Every structure is written in C-alpha cells, then in structure tokens.
Short mmCIF file of C-alpha atoms in Angstrom, two decimals:
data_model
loop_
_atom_site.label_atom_id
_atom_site.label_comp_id
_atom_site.label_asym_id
_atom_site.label_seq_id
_atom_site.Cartn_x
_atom_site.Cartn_y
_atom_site.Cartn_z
CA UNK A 1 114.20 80.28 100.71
CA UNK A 2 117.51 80.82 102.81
CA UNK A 3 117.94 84.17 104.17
CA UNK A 4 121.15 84.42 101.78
CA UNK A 5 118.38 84.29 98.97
CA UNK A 6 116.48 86.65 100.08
CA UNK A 7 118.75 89.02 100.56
CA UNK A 8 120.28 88.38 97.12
CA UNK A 9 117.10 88.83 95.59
CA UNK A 10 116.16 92.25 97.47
CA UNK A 11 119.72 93.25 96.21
CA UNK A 12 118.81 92.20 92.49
CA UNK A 13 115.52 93.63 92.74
CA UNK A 14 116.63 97.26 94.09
CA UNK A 15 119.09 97.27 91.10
CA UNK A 16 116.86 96.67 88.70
CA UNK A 17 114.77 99.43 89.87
CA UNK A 18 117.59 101.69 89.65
CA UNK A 19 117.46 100.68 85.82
CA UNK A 20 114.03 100.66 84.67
CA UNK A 21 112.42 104.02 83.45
CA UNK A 22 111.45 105.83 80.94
CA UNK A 23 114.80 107.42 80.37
CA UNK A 24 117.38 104.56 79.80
CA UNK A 25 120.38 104.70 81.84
CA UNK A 26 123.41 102.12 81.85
CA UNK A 27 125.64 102.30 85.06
CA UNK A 28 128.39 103.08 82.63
CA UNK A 29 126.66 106.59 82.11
CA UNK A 30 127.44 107.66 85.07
CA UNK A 31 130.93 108.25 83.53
CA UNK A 32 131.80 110.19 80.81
CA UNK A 33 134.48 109.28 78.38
CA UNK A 34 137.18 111.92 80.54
CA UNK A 35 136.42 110.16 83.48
CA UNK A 36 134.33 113.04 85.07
CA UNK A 37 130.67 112.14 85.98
CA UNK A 38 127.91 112.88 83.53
CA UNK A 39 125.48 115.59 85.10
CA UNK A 40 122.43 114.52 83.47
CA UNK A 41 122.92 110.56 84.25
CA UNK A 42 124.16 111.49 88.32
CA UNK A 43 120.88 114.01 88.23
CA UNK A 44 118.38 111.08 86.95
CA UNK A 45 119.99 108.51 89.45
CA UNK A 46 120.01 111.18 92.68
CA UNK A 47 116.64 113.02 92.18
CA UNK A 48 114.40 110.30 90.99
CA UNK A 49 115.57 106.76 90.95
CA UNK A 50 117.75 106.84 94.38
CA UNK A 51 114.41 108.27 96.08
CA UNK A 52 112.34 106.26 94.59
CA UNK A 53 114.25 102.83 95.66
CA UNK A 54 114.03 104.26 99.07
CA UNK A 55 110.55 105.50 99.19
CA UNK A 56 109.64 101.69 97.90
CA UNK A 57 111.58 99.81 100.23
CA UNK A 58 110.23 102.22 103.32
CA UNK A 59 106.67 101.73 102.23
CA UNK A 60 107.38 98.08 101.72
CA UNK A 61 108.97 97.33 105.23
CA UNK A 62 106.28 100.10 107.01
CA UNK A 63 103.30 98.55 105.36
CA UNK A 64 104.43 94.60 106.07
CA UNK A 65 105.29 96.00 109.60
CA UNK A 66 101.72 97.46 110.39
CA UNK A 67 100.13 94.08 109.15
CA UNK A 68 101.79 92.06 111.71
CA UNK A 69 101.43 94.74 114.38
CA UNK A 70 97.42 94.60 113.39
CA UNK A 71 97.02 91.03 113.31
CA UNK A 72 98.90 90.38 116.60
CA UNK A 73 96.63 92.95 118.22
CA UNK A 74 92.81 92.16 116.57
CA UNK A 75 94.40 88.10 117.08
CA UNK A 76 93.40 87.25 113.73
CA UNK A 77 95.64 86.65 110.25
CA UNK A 78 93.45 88.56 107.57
CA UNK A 79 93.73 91.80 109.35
CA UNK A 80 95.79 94.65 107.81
CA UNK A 81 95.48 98.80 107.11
CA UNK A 82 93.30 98.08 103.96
CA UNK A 83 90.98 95.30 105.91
CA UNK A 84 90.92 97.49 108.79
CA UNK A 85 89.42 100.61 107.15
CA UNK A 86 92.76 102.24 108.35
CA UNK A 87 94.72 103.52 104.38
CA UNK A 88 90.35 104.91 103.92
CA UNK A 89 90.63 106.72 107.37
CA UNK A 90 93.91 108.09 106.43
CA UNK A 91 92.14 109.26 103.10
CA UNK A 92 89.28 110.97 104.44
CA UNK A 93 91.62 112.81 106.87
CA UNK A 94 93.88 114.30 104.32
CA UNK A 95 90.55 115.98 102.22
CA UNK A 96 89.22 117.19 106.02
CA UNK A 97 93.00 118.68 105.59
CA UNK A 98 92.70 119.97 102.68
CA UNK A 99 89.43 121.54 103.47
CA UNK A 100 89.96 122.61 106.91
CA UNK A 101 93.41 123.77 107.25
CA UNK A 102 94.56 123.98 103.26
CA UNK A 103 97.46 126.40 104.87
CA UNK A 104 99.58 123.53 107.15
CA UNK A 105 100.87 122.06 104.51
CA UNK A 106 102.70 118.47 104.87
CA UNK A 107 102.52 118.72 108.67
CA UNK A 108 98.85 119.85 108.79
CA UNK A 109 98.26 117.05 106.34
CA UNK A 110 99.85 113.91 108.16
CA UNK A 111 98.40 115.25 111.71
CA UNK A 112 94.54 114.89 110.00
CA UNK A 113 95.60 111.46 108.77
CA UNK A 114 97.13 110.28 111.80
CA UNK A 115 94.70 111.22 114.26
CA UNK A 116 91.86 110.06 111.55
CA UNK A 117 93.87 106.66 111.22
CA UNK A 118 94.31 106.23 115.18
CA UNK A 119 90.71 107.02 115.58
CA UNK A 120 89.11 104.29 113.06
CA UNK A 121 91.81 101.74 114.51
CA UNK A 122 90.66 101.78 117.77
CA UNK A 123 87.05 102.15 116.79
CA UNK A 124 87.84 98.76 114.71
CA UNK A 125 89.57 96.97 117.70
CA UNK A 126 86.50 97.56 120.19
CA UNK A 127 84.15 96.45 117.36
CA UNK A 128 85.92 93.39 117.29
CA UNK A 129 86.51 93.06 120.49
CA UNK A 130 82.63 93.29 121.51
CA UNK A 131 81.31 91.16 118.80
CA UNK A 132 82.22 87.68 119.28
CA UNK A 133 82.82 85.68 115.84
CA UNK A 134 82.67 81.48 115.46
CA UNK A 135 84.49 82.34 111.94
CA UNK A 136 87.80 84.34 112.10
CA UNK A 137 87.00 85.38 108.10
CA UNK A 138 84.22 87.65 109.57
CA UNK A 139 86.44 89.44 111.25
CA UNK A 140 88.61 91.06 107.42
CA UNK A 141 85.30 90.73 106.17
CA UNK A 142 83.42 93.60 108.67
CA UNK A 143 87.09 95.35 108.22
CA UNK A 144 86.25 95.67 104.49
CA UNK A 145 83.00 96.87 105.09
CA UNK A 146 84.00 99.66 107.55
CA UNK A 147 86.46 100.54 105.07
CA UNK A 148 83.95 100.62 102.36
CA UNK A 149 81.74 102.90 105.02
CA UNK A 150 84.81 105.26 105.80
CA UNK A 151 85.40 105.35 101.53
CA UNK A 152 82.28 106.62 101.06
CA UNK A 153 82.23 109.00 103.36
CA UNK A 154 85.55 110.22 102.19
CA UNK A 155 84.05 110.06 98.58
CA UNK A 156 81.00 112.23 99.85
CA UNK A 157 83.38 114.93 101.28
CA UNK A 158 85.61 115.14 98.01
CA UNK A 159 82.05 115.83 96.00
CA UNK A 160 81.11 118.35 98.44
CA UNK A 161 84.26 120.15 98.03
CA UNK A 162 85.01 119.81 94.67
CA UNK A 163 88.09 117.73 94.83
CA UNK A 164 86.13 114.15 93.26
CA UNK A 165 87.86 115.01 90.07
CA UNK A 166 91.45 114.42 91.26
CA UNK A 167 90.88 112.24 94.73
CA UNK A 168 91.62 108.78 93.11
CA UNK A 169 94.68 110.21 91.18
CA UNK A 170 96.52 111.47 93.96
CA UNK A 171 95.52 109.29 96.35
CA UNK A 172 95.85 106.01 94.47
CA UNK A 173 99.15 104.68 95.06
CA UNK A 174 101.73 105.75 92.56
CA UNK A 175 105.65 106.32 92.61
CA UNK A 176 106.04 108.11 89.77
CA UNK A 177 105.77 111.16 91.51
CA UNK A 178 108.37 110.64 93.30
CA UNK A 179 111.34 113.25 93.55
CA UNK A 180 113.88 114.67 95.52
CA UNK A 181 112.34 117.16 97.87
CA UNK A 182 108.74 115.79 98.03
CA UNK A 183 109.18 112.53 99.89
CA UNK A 184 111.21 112.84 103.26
CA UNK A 185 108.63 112.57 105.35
CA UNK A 186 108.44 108.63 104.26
CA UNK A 187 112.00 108.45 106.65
CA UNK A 188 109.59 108.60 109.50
CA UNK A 189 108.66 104.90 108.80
CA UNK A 190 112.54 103.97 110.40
CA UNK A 191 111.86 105.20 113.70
CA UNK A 192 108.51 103.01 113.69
CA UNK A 193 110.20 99.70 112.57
CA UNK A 194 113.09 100.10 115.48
CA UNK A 195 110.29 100.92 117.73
CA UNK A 196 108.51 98.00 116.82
CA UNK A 197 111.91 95.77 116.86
CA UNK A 198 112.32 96.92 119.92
CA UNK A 199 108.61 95.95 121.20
CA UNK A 200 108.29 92.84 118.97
CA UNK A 201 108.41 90.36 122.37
CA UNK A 202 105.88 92.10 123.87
CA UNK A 203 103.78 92.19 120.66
CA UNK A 204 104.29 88.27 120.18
CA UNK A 205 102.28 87.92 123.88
CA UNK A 206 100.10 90.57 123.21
CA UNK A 207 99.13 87.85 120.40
CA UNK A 208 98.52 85.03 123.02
CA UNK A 209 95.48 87.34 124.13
CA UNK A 210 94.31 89.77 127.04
CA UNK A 211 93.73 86.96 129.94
CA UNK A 212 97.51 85.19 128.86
CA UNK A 213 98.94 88.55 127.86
CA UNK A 214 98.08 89.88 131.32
CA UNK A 215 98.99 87.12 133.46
CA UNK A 216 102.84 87.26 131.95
CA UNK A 217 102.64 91.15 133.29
CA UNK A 218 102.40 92.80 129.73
CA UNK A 219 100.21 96.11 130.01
CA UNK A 220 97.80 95.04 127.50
CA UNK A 221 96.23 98.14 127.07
CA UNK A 222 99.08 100.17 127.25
CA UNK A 223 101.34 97.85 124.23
CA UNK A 224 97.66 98.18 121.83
CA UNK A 225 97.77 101.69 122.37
CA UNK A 226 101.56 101.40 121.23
CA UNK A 227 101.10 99.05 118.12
CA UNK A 228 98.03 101.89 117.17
CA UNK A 229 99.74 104.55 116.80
CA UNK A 230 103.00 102.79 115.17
CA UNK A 231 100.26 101.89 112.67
CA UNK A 232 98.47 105.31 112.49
CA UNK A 233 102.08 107.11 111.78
CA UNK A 234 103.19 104.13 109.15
CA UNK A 235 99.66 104.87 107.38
CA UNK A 236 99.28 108.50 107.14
CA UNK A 237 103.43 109.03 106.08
CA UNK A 238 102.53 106.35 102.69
CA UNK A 239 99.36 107.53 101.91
CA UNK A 240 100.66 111.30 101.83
CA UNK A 241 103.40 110.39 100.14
CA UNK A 242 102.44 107.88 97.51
CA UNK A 243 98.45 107.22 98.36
CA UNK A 244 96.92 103.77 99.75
CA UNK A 245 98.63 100.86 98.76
CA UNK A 246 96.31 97.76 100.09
CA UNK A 247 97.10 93.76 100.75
CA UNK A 248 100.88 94.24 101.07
CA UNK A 249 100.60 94.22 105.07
CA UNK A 250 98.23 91.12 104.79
CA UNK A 251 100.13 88.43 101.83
CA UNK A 252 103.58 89.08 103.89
CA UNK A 253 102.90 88.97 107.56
CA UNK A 254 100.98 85.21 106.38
CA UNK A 255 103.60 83.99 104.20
CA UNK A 256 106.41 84.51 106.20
CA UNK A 257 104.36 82.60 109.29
CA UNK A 258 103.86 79.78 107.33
CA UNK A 259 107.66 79.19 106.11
CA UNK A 260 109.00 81.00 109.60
CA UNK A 261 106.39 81.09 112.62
CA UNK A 262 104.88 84.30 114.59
CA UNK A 263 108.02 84.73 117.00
CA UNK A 264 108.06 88.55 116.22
CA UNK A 265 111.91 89.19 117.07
CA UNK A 266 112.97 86.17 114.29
CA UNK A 267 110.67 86.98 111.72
CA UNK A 268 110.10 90.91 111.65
CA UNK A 269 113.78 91.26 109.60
CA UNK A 270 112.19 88.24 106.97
CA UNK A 271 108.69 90.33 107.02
CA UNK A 272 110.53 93.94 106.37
CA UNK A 273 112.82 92.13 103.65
CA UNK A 274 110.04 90.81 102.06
CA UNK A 275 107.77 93.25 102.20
CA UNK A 276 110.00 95.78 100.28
CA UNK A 277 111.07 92.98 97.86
CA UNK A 278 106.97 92.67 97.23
CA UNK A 279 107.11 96.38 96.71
CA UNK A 280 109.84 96.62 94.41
CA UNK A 281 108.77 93.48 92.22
CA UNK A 282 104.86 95.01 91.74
CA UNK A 283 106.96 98.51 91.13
CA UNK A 284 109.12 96.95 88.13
CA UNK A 285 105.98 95.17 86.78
CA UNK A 286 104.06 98.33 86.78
CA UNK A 287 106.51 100.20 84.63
CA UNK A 288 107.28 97.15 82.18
CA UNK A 289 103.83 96.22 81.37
CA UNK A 290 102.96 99.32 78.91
CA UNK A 291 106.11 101.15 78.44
CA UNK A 292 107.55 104.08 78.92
CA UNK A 293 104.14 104.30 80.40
CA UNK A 294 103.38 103.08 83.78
CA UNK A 295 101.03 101.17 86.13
CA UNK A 296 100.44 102.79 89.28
CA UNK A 297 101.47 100.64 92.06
CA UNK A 298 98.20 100.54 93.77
CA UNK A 299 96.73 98.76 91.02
CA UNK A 300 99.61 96.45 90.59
CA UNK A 301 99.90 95.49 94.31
CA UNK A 302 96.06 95.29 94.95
CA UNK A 303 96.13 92.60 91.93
CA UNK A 304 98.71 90.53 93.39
CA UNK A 305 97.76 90.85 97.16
CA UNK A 306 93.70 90.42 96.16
CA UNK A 307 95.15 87.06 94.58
CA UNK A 308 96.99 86.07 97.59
CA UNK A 309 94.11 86.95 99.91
CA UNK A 310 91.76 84.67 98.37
CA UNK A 311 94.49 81.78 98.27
CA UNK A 312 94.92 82.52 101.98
CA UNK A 313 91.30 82.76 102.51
CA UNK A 314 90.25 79.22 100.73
CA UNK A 315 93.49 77.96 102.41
CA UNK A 316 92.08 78.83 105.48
CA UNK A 317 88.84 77.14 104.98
CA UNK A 318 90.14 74.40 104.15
#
C-alpha cells in the first residue's frame, strides 16, 4: 500500500470515528436550520468524539512506537510492552498508587507506573541479556511469563486491598470513558515520538547489537537507557488513561518491516500511521459489534493482535 493509501485510509478511518456512537450525529447537525451551530451536536463532537479520535490515534502511534523501540533494544521481533511484562508493571504500580499515596492524584499515579514500568524493563533486558537463547521465540515467550508473574502479583495486591472487584474494569482498555478533562495527560505521548524521531538512527544501530553498536561510537548503554524510559512514559500515560492495550506494539512494528525494512527514520512515520489506523479500526469494530453497546478495546485489539502474533510466530518458524 502507497503511502497516499495509507494516509487516505487513516483520514477515512478518523472520520468514521467521529460518526459512530451511541448518539447519532450527521455533520449536517452541526448546523441548525438559522445557520447558528447546534449546542448539543458541537458539545457531543468537542467533549467526547474530538478527544476520543485523539486519545486513539496517540495511543496508537505511542504503543506502535514503544514496540519498535523494544525490539530494536532486546534485538528480537516478538518483543513489545505486553510480551515484556511492561502494560502488567504499569498495572501493579498504579494499585501501589492507589494504596500508597491515594492523595497525588494523576501525577502520583503515572510516577508509580513509570518508575514500576522502567524497573521491570530493565529487569527484562538483563534477563535476556544473560540467558543466551538458540530460539528467538523463547525470548516473547519468558516475556509472557514475567508478565504473567508481575499480573499476579498485581492481582494479589488488588485482593489485599480490596480493589479485585473493579481492577479489570478500569484497567482493561476502554475508550468509552473518554471525555474532555480526563485525558490530557495522553499529549505526553508527542514529546516521546519526536524524541524518538529524533533518536531513530541511533536506535536502528543500537539494533545491529552492543559489539557493532559500539564500534560505530553509539553509547550503547546510554541510547537503552533512552529507548527505556521513552517506553516507561508511553506505558504508564495509556494505561492511566485508557488501561493496557496488548499486541498493537508487536503486529505493527513486524508488518511494516516486512513491506518497508527496519531503517527507523523511513519507517517510524508508516509504523505511527499504522499503528493509530490499527487503533481506530479495532475502536469502530468494538462499538459496531453489539450496538449502542460497546466492546472495550482491549478485548478487540488483543483478538486481532493474538491472531497476528501467532501468524507471525508460525511464519517465523517456518
């Protein structure tokens, strides 16, 4: 698919989502029959649906982002937040939060998640780093089961503290709470995608590994450090804002480097693009399938990106 086309689709796809809801809304009510604009249709479109478009195409572009930042780092293609145990670290810090210091608020909350996040991501990279694999599918596969550990754990904590009730409501991912007011704090994913724009050369050698990486004069240490905490940010602003939305960082990053190639600086606008465009699609789908009801997101784009991991992982074998 040409550029043009994907761009034409994103633009398709972020006007349907301005459309689809529970309340019905033609672009033609944004105008009254005097010409003036109609409150109630301008109040729908500027409190909920214009938010939600942008909290979907941030998560969709941060998420994609973090995958490719993960998988140039660990060296390996099935590596992303949700096969890293990083969205369950990110979990677990927001109920320490909650628990701890239920007074912070929003602040309190993404600090706990960030430093939680940063903290199982480079416990993750030295585990990998020390044990030496002969098959690169180990490598998601011990990812999944830290995860699993770090769930658990998380799990434990919300029984302790009463909050088991309500953890996997609020922290699977779901846009429909989405609202004017509650969701700035996603804008911190643009700094983090310039950042990494900015860094994406240095990131494609940090993927050649240490001994190559080094030898071209790239401070290896110093640029993982860098793609961490890009990650840890991207990680704890979604999951506070919307909850853990897995795979997306893992189908895109792939499928783009088939059809593209890993040179960072060509293919991170295709990744971003795409990865919102995944977003958006498993956002429409969600609200379609049992209307006006909805699917929550999480369960929509673990479906689709579960699918495409297995494809990617027989591919692989293969």
């Amino acid at each position: 698919m040409t550029h043009a086309r994907l761009l034409f689709l994103f633009v398709l796809l972020c006007c349907a989502s301005l459309l689809v809801g529970a309340r019905q809304m033609e672009w033609a009510q944004l105008l009254s029959s005097s010409g003036a604009l109609s409150a109630d249709a301008w109040l729908t479109l500027t409190a909920s649906r214009l938010p939600r478009l942008a909290a979907l195409v941030l998560t969709g572009v941060g998420l994609s982002v973090c995958g490719v930042i993960l998988q140039h780092i660990v060296r390996n293609k099935f590596v992303e937040p949700a096969t890293s145990g990083g969205l369950d670290a990110a979990k677990l810090g927001i109920l320490v939060a909650l628990t701890v210091a239920p007074a912070a608020g929003t602040a309190g909350k993404i600090a706990f998640a960030l430093a939680f996040c940063l903290a199982a991501s480079v416990l993750y990279v030295a585990l990998i780093r020390r044990i030496r694999f002969k098959n690169t599918i180990l490598v998601p596969v011990i990812g999944l089961v830290y995860g699993g550990v770090l769930s658990a754990v998380a799990e434990f904590y919300a029984y302790r503290n009463n909050m088991l009730q309500n953890m996997q409501g609020w922290l699977l991912g779901d846009f429909s709470r989405i609202v004017q007011g509650n969701y700035e704090i996603i804008y911190l994913i643009l700094p983090i995608v310039a950042l990494t724009y900015v860094y994406a050369q240095r990131f494609t050698v940090l993927g050649m590994g240490e001994g190559m990486a080094t030898s071209l004069g790239l401070n290896y240490a110093g640029t993982v450090a860098l793609g961490l905490m890009l990650v840890a940010v991207t990680v704890a602003a979604t999951v506070i804002t919307v909850g853990a939305i897995p795979f997306v960082g893992l189908a895109i990053p792939n499928l783009v480097a088939l059809r593209y190639g890993d040179k960072l600086d060509r293919t991170l606008p295709i990744v971003a693009l795409c990865g919102a465009s995944l977003l958006l699609a498993c956002d429409i789908a969600g609200r379609l399938l049992i209307y006006p009801f909805e699917v929550p997101i999480g369960m929509t784009a673990g479906g689709v990106g579960g699918v495409l991991f297995l494809v990617l992982i027989i591919r692989g074998r293969r």
